[in-house]
Short mmCIF file of C-alpha atoms in Angstrom, two decimals:
data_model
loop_
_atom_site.label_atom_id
_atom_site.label_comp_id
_atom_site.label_asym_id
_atom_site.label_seq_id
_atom_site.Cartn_x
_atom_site.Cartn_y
_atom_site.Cartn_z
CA UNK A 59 9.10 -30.29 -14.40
CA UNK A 60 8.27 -28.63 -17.90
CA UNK A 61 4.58 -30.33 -17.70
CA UNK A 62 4.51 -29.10 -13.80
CA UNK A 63 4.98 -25.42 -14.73
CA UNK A 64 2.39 -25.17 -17.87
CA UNK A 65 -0.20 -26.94 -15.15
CA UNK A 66 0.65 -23.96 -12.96
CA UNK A 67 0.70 -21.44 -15.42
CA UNK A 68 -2.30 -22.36 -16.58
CA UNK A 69 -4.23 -20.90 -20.74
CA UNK A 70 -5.26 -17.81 -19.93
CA UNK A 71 -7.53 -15.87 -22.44
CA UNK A 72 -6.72 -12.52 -23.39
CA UNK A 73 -9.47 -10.02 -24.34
CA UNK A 74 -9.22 -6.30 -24.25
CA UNK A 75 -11.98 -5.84 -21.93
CA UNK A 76 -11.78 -5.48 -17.90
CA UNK A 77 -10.19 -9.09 -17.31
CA UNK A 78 -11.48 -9.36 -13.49
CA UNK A 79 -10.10 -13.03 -13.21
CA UNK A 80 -6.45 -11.46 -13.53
CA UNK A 81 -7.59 -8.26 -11.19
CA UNK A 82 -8.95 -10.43 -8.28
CA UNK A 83 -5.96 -12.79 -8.71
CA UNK A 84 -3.32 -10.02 -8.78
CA UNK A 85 -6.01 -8.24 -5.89
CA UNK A 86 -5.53 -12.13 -3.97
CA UNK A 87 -1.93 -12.20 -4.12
CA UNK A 88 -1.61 -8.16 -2.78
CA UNK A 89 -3.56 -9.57 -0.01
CA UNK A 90 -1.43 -12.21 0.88
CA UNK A 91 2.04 -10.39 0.20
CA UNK A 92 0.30 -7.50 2.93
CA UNK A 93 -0.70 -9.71 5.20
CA UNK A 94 2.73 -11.44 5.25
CA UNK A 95 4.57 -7.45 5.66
CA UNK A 96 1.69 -6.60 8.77
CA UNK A 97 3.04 -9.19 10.70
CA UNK A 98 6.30 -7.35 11.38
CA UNK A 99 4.29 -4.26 12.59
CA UNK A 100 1.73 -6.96 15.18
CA UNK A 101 4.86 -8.54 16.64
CA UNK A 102 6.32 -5.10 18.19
CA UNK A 103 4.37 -5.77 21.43
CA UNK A 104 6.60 -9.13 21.46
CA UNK A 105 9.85 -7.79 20.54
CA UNK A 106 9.35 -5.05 23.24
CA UNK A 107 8.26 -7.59 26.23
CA UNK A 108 10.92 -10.14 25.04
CA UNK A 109 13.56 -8.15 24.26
CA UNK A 110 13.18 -5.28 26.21
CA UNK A 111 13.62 -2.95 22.25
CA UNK A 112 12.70 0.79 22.62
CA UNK A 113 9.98 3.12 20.22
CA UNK A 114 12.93 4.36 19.21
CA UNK A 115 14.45 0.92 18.14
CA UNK A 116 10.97 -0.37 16.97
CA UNK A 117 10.30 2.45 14.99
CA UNK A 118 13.86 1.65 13.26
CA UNK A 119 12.62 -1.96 12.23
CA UNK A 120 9.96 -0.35 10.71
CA UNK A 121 12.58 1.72 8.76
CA UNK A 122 14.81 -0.25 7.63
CA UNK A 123 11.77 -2.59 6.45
CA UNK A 124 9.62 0.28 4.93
CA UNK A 125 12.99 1.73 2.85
CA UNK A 126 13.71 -1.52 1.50
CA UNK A 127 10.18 -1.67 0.38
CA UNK A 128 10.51 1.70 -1.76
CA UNK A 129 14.02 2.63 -2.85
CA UNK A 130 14.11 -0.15 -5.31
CA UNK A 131 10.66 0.04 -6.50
CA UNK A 132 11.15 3.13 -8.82
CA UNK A 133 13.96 1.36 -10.40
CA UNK A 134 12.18 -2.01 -10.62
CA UNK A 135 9.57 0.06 -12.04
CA UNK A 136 11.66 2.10 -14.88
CA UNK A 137 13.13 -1.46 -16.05
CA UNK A 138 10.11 -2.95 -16.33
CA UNK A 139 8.72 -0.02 -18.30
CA UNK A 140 11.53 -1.04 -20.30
CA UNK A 141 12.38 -4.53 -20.06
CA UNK A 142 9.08 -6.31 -18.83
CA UNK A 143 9.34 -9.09 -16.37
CA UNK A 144 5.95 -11.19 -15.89
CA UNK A 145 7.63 -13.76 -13.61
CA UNK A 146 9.62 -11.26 -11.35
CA UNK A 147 6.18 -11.16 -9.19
CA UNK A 148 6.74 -14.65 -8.70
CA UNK A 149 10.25 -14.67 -7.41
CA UNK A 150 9.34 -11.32 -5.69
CA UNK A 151 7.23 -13.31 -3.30
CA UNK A 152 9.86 -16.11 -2.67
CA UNK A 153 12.16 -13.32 -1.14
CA UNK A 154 9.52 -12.56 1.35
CA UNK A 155 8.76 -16.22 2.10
CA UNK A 156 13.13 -16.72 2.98
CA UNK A 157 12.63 -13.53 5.08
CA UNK A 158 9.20 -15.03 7.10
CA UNK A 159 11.45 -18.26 7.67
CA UNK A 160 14.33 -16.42 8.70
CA UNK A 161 12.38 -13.73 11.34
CA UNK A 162 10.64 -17.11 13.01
CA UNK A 163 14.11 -17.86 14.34
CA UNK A 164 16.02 -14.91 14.94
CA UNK A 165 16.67 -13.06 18.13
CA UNK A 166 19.53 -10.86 17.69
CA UNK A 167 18.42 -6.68 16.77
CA UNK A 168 21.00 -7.21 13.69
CA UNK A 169 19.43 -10.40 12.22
CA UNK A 170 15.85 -9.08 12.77
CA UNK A 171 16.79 -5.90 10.77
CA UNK A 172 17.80 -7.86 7.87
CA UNK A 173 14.81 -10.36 7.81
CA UNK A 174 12.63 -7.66 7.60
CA UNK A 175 15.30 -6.00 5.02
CA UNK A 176 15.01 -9.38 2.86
CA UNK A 177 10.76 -9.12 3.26
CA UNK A 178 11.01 -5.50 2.18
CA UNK A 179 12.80 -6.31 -0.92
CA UNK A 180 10.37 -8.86 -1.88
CA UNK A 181 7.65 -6.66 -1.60
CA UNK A 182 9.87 -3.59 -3.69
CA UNK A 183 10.04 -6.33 -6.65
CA UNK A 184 6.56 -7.14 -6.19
CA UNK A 185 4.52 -3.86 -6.52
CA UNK A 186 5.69 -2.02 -10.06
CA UNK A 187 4.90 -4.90 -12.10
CA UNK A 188 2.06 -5.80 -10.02
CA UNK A 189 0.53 -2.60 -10.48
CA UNK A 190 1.12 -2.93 -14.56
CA UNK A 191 -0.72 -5.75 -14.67
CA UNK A 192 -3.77 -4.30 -12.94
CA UNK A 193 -3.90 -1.07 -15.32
CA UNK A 194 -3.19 -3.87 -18.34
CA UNK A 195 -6.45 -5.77 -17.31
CA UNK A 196 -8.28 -2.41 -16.29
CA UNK A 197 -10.20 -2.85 -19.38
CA UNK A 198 -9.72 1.60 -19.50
CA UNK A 199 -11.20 1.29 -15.42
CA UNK A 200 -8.00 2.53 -14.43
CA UNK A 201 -9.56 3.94 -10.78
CA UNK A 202 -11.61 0.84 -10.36
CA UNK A 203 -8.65 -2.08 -11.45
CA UNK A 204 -5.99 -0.20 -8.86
CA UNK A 205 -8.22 -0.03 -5.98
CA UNK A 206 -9.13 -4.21 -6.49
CA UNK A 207 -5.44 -4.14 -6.40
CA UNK A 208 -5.11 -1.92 -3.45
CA UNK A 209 -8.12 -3.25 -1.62
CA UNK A 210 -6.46 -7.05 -1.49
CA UNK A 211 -3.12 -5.19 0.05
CA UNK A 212 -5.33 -3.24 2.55
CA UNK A 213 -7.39 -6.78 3.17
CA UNK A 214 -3.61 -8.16 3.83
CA UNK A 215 -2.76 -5.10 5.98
CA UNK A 216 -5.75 -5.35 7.98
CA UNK A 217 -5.80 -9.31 8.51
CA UNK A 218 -2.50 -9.39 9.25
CA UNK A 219 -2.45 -8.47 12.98
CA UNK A 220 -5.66 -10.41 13.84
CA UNK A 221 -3.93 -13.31 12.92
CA UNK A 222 -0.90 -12.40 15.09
CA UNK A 223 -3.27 -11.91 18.08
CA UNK A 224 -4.65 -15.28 17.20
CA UNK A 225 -1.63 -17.17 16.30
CA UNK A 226 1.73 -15.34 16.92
CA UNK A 227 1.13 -13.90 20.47
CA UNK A 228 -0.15 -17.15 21.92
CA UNK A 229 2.47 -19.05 20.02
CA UNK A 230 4.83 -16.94 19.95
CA UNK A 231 8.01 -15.87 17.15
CA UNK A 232 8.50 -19.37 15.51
CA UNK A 233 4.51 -18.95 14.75
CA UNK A 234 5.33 -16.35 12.16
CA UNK A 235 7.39 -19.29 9.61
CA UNK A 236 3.31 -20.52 9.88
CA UNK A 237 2.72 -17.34 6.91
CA UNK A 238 5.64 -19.02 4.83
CA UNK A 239 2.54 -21.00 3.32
CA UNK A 240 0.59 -17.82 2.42
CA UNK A 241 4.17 -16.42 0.26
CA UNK A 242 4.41 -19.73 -1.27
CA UNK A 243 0.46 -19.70 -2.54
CA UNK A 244 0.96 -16.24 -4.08
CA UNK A 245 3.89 -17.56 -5.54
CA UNK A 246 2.50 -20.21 -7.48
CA UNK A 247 -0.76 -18.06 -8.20
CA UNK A 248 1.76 -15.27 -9.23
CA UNK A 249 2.95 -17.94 -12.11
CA UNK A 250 -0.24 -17.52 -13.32
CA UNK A 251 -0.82 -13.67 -13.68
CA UNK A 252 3.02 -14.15 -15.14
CA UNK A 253 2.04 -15.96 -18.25
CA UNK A 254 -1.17 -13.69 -18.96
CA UNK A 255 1.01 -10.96 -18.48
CA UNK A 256 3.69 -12.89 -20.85
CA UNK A 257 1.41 -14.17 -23.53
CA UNK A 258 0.30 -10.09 -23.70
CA UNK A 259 3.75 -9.42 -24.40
CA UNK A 260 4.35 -11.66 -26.64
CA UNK A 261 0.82 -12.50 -28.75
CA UNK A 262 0.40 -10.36 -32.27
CA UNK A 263 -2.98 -9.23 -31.80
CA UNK A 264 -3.22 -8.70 -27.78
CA UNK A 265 -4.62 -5.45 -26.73
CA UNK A 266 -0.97 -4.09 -25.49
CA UNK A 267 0.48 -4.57 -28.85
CA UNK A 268 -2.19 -2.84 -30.08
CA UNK A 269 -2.26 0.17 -28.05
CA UNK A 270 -1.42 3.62 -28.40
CA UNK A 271 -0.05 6.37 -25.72
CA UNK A 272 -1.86 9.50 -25.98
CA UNK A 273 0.50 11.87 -23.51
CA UNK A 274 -0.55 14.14 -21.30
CA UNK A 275 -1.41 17.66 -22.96
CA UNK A 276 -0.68 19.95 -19.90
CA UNK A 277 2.30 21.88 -19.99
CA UNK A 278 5.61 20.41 -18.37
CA UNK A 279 5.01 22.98 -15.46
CA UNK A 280 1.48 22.09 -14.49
CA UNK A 281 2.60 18.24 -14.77
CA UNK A 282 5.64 19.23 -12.30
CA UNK A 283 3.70 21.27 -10.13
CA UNK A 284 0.99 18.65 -10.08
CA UNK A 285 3.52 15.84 -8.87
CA UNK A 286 4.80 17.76 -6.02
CA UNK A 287 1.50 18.56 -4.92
CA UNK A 288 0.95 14.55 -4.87
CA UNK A 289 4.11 13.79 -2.93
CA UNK A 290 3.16 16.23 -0.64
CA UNK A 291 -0.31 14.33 -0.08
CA UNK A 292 1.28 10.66 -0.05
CA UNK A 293 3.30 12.37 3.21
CA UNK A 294 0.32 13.60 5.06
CA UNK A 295 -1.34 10.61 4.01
CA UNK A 296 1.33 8.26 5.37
CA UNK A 297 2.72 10.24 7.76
CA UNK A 298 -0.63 10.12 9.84
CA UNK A 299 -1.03 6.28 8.52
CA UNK A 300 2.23 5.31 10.01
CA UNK A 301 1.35 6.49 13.09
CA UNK A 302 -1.90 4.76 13.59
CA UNK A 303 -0.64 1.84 12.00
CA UNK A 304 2.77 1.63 14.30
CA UNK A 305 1.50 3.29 17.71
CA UNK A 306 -2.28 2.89 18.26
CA UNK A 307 -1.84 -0.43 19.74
CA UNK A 308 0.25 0.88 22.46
CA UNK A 309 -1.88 4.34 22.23
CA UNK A 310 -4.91 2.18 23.20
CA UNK A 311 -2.61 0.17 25.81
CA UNK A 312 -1.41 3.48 27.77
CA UNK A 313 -4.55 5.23 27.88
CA UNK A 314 -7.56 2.65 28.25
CA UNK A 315 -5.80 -0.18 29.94
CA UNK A 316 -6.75 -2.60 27.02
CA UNK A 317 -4.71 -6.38 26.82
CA UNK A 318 -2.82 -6.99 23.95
CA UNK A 319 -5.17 -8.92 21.81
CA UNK A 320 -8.12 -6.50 22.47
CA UNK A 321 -5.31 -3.79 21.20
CA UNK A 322 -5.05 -5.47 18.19
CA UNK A 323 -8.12 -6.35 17.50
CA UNK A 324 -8.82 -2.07 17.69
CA UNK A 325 -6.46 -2.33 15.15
CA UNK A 326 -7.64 -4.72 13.21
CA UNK A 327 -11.16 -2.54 13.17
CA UNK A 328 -9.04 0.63 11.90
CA UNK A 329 -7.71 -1.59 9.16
CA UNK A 330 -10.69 -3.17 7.90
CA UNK A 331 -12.25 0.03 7.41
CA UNK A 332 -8.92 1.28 5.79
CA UNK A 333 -9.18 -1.99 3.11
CA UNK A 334 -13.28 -0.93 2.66
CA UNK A 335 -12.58 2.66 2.23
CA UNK A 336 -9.98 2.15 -0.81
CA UNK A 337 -12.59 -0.03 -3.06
CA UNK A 338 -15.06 3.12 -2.36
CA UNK A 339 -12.05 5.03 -3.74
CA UNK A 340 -11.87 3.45 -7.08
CA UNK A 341 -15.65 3.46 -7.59
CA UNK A 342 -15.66 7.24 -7.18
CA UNK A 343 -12.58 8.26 -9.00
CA UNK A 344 -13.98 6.70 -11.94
CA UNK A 345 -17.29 8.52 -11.62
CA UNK A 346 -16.27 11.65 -10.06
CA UNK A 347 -12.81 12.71 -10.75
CA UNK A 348 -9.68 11.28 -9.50
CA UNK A 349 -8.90 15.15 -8.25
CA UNK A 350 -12.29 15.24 -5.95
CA UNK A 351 -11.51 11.80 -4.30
CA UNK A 352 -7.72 13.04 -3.07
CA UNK A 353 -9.32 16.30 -2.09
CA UNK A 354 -12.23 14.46 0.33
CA UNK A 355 -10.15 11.43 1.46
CA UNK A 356 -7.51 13.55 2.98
CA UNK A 357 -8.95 16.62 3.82
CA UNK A 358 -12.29 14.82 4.90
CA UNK A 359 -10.60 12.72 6.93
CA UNK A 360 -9.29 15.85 9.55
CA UNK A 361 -11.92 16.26 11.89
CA UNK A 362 -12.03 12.64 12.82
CA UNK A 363 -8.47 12.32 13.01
CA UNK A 364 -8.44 15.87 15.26
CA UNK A 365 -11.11 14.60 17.58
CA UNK A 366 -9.58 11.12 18.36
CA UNK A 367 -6.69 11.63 20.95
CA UNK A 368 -9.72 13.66 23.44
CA UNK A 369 -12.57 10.92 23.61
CA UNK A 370 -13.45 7.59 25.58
CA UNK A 371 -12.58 4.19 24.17
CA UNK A 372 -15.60 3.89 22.50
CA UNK A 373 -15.90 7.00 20.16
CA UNK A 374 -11.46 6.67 19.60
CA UNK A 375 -12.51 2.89 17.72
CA UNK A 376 -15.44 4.84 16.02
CA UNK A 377 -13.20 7.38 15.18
CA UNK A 378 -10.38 5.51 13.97
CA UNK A 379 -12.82 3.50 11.88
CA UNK A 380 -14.15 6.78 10.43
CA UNK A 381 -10.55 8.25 9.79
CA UNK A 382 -9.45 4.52 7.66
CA UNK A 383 -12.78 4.48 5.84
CA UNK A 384 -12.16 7.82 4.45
CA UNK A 385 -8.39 8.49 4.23
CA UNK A 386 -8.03 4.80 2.33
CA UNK A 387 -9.72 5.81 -0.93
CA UNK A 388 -6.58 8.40 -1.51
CA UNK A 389 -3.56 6.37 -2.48
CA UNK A 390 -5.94 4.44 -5.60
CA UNK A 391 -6.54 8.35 -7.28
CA UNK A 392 -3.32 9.21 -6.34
CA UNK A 393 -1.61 6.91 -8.34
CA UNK A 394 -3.92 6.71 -11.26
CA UNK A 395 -4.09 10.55 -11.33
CA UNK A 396 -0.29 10.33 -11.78
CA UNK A 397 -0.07 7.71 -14.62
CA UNK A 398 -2.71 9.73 -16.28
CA UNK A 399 -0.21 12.94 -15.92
CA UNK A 400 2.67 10.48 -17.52
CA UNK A 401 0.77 7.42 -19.22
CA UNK A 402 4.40 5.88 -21.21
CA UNK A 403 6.19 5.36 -17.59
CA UNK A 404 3.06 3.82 -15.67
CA UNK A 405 5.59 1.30 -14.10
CA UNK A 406 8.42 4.31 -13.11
CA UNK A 407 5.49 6.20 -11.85
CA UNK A 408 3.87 3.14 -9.51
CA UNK A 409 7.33 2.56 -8.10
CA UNK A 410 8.11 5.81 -6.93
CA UNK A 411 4.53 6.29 -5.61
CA UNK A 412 4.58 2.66 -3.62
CA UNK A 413 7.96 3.78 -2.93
CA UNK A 414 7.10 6.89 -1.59
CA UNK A 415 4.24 5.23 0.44
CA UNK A 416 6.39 2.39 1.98
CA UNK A 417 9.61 5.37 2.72
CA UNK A 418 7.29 8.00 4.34
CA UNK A 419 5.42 5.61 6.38
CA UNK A 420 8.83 3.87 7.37
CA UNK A 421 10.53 7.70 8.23
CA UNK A 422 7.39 8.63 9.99
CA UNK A 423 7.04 5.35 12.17
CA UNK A 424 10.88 5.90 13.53
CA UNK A 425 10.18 9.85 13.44
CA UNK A 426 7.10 9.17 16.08
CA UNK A 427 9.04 6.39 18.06
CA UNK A 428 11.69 8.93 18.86
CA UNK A 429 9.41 11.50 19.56
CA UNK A 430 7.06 9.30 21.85
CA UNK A 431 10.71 8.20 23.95
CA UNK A 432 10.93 11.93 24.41
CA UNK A 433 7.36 12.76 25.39
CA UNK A 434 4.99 10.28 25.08
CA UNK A 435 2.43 8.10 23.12
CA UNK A 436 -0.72 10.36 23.60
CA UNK A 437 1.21 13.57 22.30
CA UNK A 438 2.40 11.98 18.83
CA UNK A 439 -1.33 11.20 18.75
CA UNK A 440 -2.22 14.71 19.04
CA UNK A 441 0.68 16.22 16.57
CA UNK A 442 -0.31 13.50 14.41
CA UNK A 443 -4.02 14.95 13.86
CA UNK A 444 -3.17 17.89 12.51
CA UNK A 445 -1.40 15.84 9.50
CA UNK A 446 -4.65 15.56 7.15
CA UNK A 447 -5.26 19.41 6.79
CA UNK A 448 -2.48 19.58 4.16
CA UNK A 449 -5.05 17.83 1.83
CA UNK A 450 -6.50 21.34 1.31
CA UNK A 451 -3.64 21.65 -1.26
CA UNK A 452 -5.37 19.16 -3.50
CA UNK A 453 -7.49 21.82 -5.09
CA UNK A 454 -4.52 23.10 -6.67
CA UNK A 455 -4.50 20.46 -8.74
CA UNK A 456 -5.38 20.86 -12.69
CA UNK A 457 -8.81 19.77 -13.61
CA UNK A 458 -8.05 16.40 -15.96
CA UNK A 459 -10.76 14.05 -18.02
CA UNK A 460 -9.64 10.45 -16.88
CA UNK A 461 -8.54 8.18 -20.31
CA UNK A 462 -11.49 6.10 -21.19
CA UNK A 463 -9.52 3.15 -23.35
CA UNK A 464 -8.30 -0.15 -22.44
CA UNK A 465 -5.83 -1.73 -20.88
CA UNK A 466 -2.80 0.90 -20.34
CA UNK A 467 -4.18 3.09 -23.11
CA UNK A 468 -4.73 6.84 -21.98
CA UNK A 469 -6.83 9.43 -24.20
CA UNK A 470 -6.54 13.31 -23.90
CA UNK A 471 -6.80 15.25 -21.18
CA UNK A 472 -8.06 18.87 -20.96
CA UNK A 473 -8.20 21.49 -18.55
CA UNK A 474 -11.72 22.47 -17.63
#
């Protein structure tokens, strides 16, 4: 068994420099874990036809599954700050894979709630530590390293229900224990990225024992104020997400008449464009400004999202596909714009920020299923669209010089 793990762990080599074997790896696994979690979301056409749920009681699943995902991650992520764990990623993803098993076999509202409960939690232990290891292999391309990252969760996200049109609507629930295979991959790759992230720990001359923290030189105030103003874009962000994300199937359903699969396939467009848009992200919050990037990907994305409940079936999909290429490239400068504001709790920081994404999505996918029981699908999509315009509020935010060092080192910042 000894002999069994070092094969899986592998001899990693540890340089200071951007380590893209351990970003695409980490990038790989995000993929799989999000493509495992988009399931639940593709199978609410089934578990309304089969067992007759409401929006209301859908858009509870989603809860229950999205707060699971977040309240734990902020305290995952202040341990680990503390008390590093490179093989909690690992055992992360074997909670999701006894939560895939279970959901291919249960019927009952209460069981289904806590499969998707068990999932969530996997994915809360998964995403602090996750998101250490990408800023520890960033190489100082902090922008760049978290949208790999992000991009393999969006990939997941997006892939997720064009496999359900292809293999759990045809096959039906038990075809979802078919994804236990794609937890227990990223569970043995997820040995791997452990012992890197171990032997980085551990070695005396590895980059992170070498490293300095520079803090942030803004005052306390301005690093307050600048938080709020980033929750406050995370819930326009992923209040409009959720919607699109939970509803549009049965938005393009109602309205156009489309089948099932075709639905999902619409939303499989949406989310491809999401994944594309957040690797755009990290490209231009390195070169630009992490600031400029939140500004244009939520603000930007408005007049799309405005315009899409009032047009044909062809310009909605080219509108939806518009609204995920550009909104995407927020949550990537978001998150690195916050670690730069407080660069000694990068893991405290990621898990209330995936927290925060996973919560608001989950509060506004049961928010819109009770209000589309009480009106109806194509008004959430219209409240919905007015969600981006609160990115306006990003040019409040202080002008800061992204840290140029490597792995989780951060330099100086300055007001311009």
């Amino acid at each position: 068994m000894k002999s069994l793990l070092t094969t899986l762990k592998g001899h990693p080599t540890l340089k200071a420099e951007t380590t893209y074997s351990i970003l695409f790896t980490i990038g790989f696994c995000h993929l799989l874990n999000d493509m495992i979690q988009s399931v639940i979301p593709a199978m609410y056409p089934i578990f309304k036809e089969s067992f007759g749920f409401t929006f209301a009681q859908i858009g509870l699943i989603t809860l229950v599954f999205q707060i699971t995902s977040s309240i734990f991650q902020p305290f995952v992520g202040l341990y680990a700050d503390r008390h590093p764990q490179p093989y909690s990623l690992s055992l992360g993803m074997c909670l999701s894979l006894a939560g895939l098993v279970a959901l291919s076999f249960t019927s009952a509202y209460g069981a289904i709630l806590a499969t998707v409960a068990l999932i969530g939690g996997g994915s809360s232990v998964f995403h602090p530590e996750a998101s250490r290891v990408a800023q520890l292999a960033s190489g100082g391309r902090k922008s760049l390293a978290q949208s790999i990252f992000q991009v393999g969760g969006n990939g997941g996200a997006a892939i997720g229900p064009l496999l359900a049109a292809l293999i759990v609507l045809p096959y039906g629930q038990h075809a979802v224990g078919w994804f236990a295979g794609a937890a227990l991959l990223a569970a043995v790759l997820l040995l791997r990225v452990g012992n890197w992230y171990s032997l980085m720990l551990t070695g005396p001359n590895t980059p992170l024992r070498n490293r300095t923290i520079t803090p942030c030189t803004l005052p306390r105030t301005k690093i307050r104020h600048a938080m709020w103003i980033l929750v406050v874009m995370i819930f326009s962000k992923y209040f409009y997400t959720s919607c699109m994300t939970s509803y549009f199937t049965f938005f393009l359903i109602d309205r156009f008449g489309v089948t099932v699969q075709q639905s999902q396939l619409c939303l499989f467009a949406y989310l491809a464009a999401f994944a594309t848009g957040t690797l755009l992200g990290g490209f231009l919050g390195d070169r630009y400004g992490r600031k400029y990037v939140i500004l244009f990907s939520i603000f930007g994305a408005a007049p799309f999202a405005l315009a899409l409940p009032y047009l044909n079936l062809f310009w909605t999909i080219t509108m939806s596909i518009l609204v995920g290429l550009i909104i995407a490239s927020a949550f990537s400068a978001i998150l690195v714009y916050a670690t730069d504001l407080m660069p000694d709790k990068v893991g405290m920081i990621s898990g209330i920020f995936f927290g925060l994404m996973f919560g608001l999505g989950g509060i506004g996918s049961a928010f819109f299923g009770w209000l589309a029981d009480h009106t109806s699908i194509e008004f959430i999509f219209r409240a919905s669209s007015y969600l981006p315009l609160l990115g306006i509020i990003a040019l409040l935010l202080p002008d800061i010089r992204p840290a140029a060092g490597p792995g989780l080192q951060s330099t100086e910042h300055t007001t311009h």
